[in-house]
Each structure stands twice: as C-alpha cells, then as structure tokens.
XYZ file of C-alpha atoms in Angstrom:
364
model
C 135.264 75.960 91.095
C 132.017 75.447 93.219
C 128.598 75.378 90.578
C 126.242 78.397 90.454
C 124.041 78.669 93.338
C 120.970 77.416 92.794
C 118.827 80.615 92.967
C 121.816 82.329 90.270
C 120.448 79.947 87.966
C 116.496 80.023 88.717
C 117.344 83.785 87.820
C 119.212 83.148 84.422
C 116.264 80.333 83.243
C 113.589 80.201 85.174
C 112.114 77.402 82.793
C 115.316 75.042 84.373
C 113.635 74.968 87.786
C 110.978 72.760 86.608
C 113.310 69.495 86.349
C 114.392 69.972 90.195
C 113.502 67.472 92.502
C 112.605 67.490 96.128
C 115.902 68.064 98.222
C 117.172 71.058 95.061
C 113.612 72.593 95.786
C 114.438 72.911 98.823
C 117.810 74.366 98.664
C 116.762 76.645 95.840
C 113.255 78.004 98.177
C 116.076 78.740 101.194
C 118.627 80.496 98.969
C 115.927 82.644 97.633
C 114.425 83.126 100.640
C 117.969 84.613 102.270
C 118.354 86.823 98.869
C 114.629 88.052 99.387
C 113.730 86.579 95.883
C 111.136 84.363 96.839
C 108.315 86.173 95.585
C 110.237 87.191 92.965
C 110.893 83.574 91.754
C 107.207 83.275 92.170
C 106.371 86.260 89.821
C 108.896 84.767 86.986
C 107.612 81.410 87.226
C 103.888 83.125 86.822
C 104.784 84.873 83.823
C 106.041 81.722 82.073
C 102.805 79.713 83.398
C 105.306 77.060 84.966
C 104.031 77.311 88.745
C 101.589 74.397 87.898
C 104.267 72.672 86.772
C 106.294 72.782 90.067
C 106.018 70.341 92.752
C 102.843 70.557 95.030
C 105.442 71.567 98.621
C 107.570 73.673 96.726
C 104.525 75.442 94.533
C 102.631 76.115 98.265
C 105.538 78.393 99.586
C 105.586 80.154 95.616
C 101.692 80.896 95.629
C 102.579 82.112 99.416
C 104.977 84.438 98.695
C 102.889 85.449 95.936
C 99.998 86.504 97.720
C 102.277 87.938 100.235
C 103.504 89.917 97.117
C 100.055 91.110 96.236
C 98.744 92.575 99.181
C 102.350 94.370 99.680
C 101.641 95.573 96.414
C 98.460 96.787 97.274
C 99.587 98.529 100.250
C 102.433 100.107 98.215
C 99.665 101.670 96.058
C 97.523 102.748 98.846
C 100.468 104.550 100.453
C 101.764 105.999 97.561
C 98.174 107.780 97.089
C 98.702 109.033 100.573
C 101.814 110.880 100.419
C 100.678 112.129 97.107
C 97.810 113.904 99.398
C 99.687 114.901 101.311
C 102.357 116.625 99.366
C 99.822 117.860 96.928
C 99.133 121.404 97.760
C 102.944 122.020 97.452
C 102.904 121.999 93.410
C 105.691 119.546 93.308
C 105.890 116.448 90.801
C 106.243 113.104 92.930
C 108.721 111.310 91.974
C 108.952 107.974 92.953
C 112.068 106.082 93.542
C 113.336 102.146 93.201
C 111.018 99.267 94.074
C 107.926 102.176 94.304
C 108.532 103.211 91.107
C 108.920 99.578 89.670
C 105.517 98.615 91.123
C 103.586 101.640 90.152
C 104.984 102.162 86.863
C 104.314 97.817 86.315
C 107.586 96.746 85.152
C 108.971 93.048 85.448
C 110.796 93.492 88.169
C 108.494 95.140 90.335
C 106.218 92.456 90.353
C 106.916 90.426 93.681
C 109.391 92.769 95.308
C 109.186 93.250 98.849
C 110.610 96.487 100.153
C 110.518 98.021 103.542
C 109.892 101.576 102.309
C 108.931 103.970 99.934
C 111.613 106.448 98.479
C 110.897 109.669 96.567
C 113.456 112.493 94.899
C 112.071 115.878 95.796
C 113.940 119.508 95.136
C 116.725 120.361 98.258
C 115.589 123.750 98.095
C 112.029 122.255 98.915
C 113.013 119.895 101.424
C 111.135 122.019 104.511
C 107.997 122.110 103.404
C 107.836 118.551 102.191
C 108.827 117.316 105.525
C 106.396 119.944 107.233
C 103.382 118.457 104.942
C 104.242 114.794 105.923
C 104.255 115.232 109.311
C 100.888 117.448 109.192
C 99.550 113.804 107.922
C 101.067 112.200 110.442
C 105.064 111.067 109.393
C 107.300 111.124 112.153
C 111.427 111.199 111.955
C 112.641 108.124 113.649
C 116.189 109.209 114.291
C 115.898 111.903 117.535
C 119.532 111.493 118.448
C 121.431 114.946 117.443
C 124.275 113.489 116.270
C 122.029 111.407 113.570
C 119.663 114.195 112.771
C 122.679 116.200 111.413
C 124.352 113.390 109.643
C 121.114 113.355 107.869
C 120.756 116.991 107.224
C 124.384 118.428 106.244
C 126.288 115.094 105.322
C 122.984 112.630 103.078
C 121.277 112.937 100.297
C 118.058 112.240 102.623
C 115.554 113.478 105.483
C 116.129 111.265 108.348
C 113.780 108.347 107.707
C 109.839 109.217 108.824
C 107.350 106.424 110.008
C 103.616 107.161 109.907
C 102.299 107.277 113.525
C 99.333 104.941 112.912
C 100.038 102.769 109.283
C 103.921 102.289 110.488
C 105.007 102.970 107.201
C 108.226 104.299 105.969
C 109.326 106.819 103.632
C 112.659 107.952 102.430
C 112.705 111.895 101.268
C 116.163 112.118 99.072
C 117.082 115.218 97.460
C 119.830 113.559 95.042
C 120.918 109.912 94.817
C 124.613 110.207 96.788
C 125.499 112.091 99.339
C 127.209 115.325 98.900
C 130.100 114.008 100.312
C 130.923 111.112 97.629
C 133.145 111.935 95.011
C 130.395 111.375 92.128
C 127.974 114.128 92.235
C 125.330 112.982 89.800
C 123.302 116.267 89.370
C 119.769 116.022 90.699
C 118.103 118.437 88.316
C 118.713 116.166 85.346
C 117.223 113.356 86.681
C 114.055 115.288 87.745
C 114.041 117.059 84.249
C 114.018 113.447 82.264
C 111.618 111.759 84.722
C 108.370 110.890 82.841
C 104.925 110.891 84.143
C 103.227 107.926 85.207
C 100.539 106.818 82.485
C 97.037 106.989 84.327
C 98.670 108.543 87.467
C 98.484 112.201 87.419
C 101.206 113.699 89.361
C 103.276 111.081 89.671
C 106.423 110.452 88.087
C 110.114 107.873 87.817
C 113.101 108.321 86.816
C 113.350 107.697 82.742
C 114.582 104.154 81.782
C 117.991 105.411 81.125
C 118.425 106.912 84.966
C 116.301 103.588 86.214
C 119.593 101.256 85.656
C 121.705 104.101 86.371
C 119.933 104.534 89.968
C 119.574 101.251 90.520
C 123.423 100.447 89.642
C 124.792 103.561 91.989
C 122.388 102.350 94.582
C 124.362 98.663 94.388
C 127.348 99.753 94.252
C 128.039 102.611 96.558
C 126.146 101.092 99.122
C 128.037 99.651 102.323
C 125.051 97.494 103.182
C 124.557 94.356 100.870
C 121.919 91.839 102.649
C 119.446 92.335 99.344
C 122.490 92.768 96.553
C 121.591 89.750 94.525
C 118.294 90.989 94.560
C 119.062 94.604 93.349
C 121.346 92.937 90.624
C 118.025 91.145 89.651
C 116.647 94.506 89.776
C 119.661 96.102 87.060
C 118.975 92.327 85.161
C 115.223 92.721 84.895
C 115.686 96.073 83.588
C 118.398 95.834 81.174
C 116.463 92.698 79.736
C 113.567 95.183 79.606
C 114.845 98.321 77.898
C 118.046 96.975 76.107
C 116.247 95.302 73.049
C 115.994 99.105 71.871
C 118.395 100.006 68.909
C 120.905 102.323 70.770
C 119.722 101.962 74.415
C 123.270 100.760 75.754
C 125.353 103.345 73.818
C 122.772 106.097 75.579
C 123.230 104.681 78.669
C 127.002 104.953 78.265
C 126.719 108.152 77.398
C 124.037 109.140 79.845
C 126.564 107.940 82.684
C 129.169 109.826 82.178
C 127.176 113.337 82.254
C 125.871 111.899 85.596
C 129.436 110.927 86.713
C 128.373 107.546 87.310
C 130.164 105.486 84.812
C 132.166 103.433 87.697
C 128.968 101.832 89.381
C 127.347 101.397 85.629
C 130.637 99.334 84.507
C 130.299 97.145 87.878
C 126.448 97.032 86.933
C 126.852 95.515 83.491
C 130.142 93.276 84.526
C 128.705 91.543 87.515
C 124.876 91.300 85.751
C 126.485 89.465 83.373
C 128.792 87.130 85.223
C 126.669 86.252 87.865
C 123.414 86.609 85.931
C 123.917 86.116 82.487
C 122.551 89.376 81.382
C 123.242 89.575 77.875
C 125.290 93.227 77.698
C 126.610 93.430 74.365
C 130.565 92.379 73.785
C 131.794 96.177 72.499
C 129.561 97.880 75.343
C 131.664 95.755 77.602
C 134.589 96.696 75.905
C 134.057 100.874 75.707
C 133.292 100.325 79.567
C 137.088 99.268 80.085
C 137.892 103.002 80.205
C 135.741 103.111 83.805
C 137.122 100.078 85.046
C 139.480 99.993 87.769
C 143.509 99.078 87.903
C 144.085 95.441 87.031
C 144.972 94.331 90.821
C 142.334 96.346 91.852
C 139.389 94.911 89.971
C 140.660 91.581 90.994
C 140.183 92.301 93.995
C 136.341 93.561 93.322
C 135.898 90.295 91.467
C 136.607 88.248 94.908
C 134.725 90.736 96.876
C 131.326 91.223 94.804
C 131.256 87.895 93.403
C 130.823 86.200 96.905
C 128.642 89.536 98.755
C 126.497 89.588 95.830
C 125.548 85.992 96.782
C 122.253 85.417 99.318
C 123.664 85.577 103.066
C 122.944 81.528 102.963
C 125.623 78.493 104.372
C 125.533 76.881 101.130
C 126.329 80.180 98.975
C 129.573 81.444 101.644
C 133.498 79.987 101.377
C 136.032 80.951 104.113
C 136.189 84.616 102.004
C 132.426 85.706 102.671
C 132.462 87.544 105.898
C 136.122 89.171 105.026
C 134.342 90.427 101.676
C 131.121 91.898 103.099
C 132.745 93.505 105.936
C 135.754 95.012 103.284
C 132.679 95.772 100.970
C 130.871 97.492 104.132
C 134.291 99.818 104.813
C 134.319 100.125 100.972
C 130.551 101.700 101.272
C 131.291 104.074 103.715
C 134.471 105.472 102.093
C 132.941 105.976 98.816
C 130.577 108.395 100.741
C 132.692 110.364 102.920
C 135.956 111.640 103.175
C 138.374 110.270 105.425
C 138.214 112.337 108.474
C 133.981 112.143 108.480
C 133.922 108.968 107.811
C 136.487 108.121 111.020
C 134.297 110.144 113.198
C 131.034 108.203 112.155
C 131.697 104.839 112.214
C 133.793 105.655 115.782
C 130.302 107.238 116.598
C 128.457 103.921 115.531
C 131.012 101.766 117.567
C 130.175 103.486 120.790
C 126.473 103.476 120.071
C 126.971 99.730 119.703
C 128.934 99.340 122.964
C 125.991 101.111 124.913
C 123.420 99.195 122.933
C 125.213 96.063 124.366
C 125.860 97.445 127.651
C 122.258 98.344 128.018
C 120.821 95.053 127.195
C 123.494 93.497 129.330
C 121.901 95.288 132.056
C 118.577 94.550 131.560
C-alpha cells in the first residue's frame, strides 16, 4: 500500500508539517495546490502559530495564499452586502449557502477557502422576483442556450448561474439542495425553518450546524464533478471537529438525516472523513450508519472509487485506477440526479456541444 499523500496528512496534524524538509515542502505545496488547500493549509498553520516555524520558500507561498485568502474574503463580504441590497425590498431572509456561509458566519473552515461563487437557498415559489431584483442590480444569466435555460428551470434545484455585468461575480440562486429529479428529496422548508440568523448581520442567515454537514456531505457526494472533493471533505472534517464535541450532536445528526432523506451521502461523509482524514466519528455512530450503507460488493466498489477521486488531481496522488474512478464517479453524479431517459438525453446533448466546441476551434 502506497503512504498517505502528503497534503492527507498536513490535514490530519498540521503540527507534523513542521519537520518536512525542502523536496516534502515541495511536494506537499503542489498537492495542496491541485486540491485547492493551499490557503487553507495556510489558515491551519496560522491558527497553531507554526507558519514562523516553516521554512523561509515554503512559508512565502503560505503567507501568499494567505493574503490571497484575505482579500477574497473581503470581496466575499462586500458582495454578500450587495445582493443583500438588492434582494432587500422582497422581505425574504438571505440565506447563505457553503463556503459564503462558512466565511460570514467565521467558522474554521471558512477561513482560507477560495470559491468561485456565492450560493444562496431562496423559496421556489419566490424564485421570479429574486431573479428580477438581481438583474435590476445588474446580474446577468450566463447560460442563453434554450436547451440549458430549461435544464435549469424544470429539471435543477437552481437559476441558471448569473454574473454581475461590471464586478464579474457569480451567484448561484437554489431553491432546494438536489434536483427534483434525484431520488432523495430533502425538503427545502426545513432547512429554511432551522437556519439561524447571522450574529451582527441582520437579515442574513445559514443553514443550522446540523444541515451544515448534512449540505456539505449531499453536496460531495451526489455531485458528478470532483476537482475540489478533498477539499469539501476538509470542509465535512472542519465541521464535524467543530460541532461534534457537543453531547448528542452525532446521534441528532443521524436522526436529522433521515427526515431529510439524506442518510446515504451522511454515511459516505463520516466513512471517508474518517479514513482519509482521520476525523474522529465515534465507533457506534459508525456502526448505526451500517443500516445506510450500501451492498457489500457495492461499497467495495465506492471504497476504490472515492478513495482515489477524493485525492488532489496531482501525478503523485493517481495509480492506473484514477481516471477510470473519476470518470465512473462523474456517470455516478449524473445518475443520482436524473432518471435514466433525462439523463441519456443530456449528457448526448453535452457530447454534441463538445463536438461543435471542437469543431469550432478547429476552424478557427
């Protein structure tokens, strides 16, 4: 069996990456890099007051990422205020969603996450007027093509993504956390009726600790797209280490689960934190989950596949089985999310939108 990649175990202790010497920094600053954990590593070492204990080279690309972290943070805040403004004559509570909602609410793992956009929950029935308000202040839908604006609109849990016109920034406007199509229908209205306010924040809100993981964890796991898994399995790490010190918190969020039909991608949640990550997930928690795990062959097969996609997209983290298990992982994605005949239609949609994407730049 090959050893841990190097960024698995800067995750589990950051205190070991102290003793590293040149050539491991080096390694270690790539793998992170290709998991998107850079700043993240940064932000861990910070809170342990180690970074003046690392290496002058390696430390320079740590306080880099770090001050790359700070002024994304700062322009996560600034937006955030923005579509607040913008949506605030509609009488709705904001609720913000994943690494948002880590950074504004200030929890560990928010602190040097880089994300591409910002992602609220919002009533369906209110789904018009919130996209009418955001493009009054100047949000635009980026996906014109017919066929993708009603993909959005009957078959997500989403708006077509909008990009402000000037800033360039993104935003995400779901109206549940899977699409109606999938299986699991987790029911919106509980999650906005638990989701506290933000202290010092007014009108602003997240999802409640219990729902954090559980988002977080269906996010992971139903997704068909895995280029920042290790970092969202930092994410479900961070938070578990976080909230699970509180008497009870794991049998609530066993229990909290399975009235949000999402007891599948919690069980993957707490088995792969903890073999890949160490998170410590108490033995009879991991035990009661059983009942939500799959068929013996079959989670055998999830073993191979998530233990090498959950692994940064790096040369010295892939074997001969990492392609085969992202692209079977990828399939895997799209079939949780659609049945069978919609999901044929799509991705044979996609495959000719590729073909003239190729053909096109053939051309030019």
């Amino acid at each position: 069996m090959r050893p841990a990649p190097l960024v698995l175990r800067a995750m589990r202790q950051p205190e070991w990456c102290v003793g590293l010497d040149g050539g491991d920094w080096d390694l270690l600053l790539r793998q992170a890099g290709a998991a998107h954990l850079l700043a993240g590593l940064a932000a861990m070492l910070a809170e342990r007051r180690l970074l003046e204990q690392v290496p002058r080279r390696p430390r320079a690309h740590l306080l880099w990422a770090q001050a790359l972290a700070e002024r994304h943070a700062q322009a996560v805040r600034w937006e955030v205020r923005e579509i607040a403004r913008a949506l605030d004559g509609l009488g709705l509570p904001l609720i913000l969603l994943k690494g948002a909602a880590y950074a504004l609410a200030g929890l560990p793992n928010g602190r040097g996450r880089l994300f591409s956009d910002i992602d609220i929950l919002v009533p369906k029935e209110n789904l018009d007027e919130v996209e009418a308000a955001l493009m009054l202040h100047g949000w635009v839908a980026q996906h014109h093509d017919a066929y993708d604006q009603r993909y959005y609109r009957e078959w997500m849990h989403e708006l077509p993504p909008m990009q402000h016109a000037r800033r360039q920034s993104f935003i995400d406007v779901h109206h549940a956390i899977l699409p109606p199509t999938a299986a699991a229908r987790p029911d919106p209205a509980l999650l906005r009726a638990a989701a506290p306010p933000l202290p010092g924040r007014p009108g602003l809100r997240t999802l409640a600790p219990l729902d954090l993981v559980l988002h977080s964890a269906t996010h992971l796991f139903y997704d068909s797209e895995l280029s920042h898994g290790l970092r969202d399995l930092v994410d479900i790490h961070r938070l578990l280490l976080q909230y699970g010190a509180e008497a009870g918190f794991y049998q609530r969020l066993a229990e909290r689960a399975a009235r949000l039909q999402l007891q599948r991608p919690l069980f993957y949640a707490l088995r792969y934190s903890a073999r890949l990550l160490h998170t410590p997930v108490p033995a009879h928690l991991r035990e009661a989950g059983a009942a939500a795990a799959p068929g013996r062959w079959r989670l055998a097969l999830m073993d191979a596949l998530f233990c090498r996609a959950l692994l940064p997209r790096h040369a010295s983290c892939d074997d001969a089985g990492s392609a085969t298990a992202r692209f079977l992982l990828y399939v895997r994605g799209n079939w949780l999310r659609m049945p069978p005949l919609l999901l044929a239609r799509h991705l044979l949609h996609k495959a000719l939108l590729s073909r003239k994407a190729d053909a096109a730049a053939q051309q030019a």
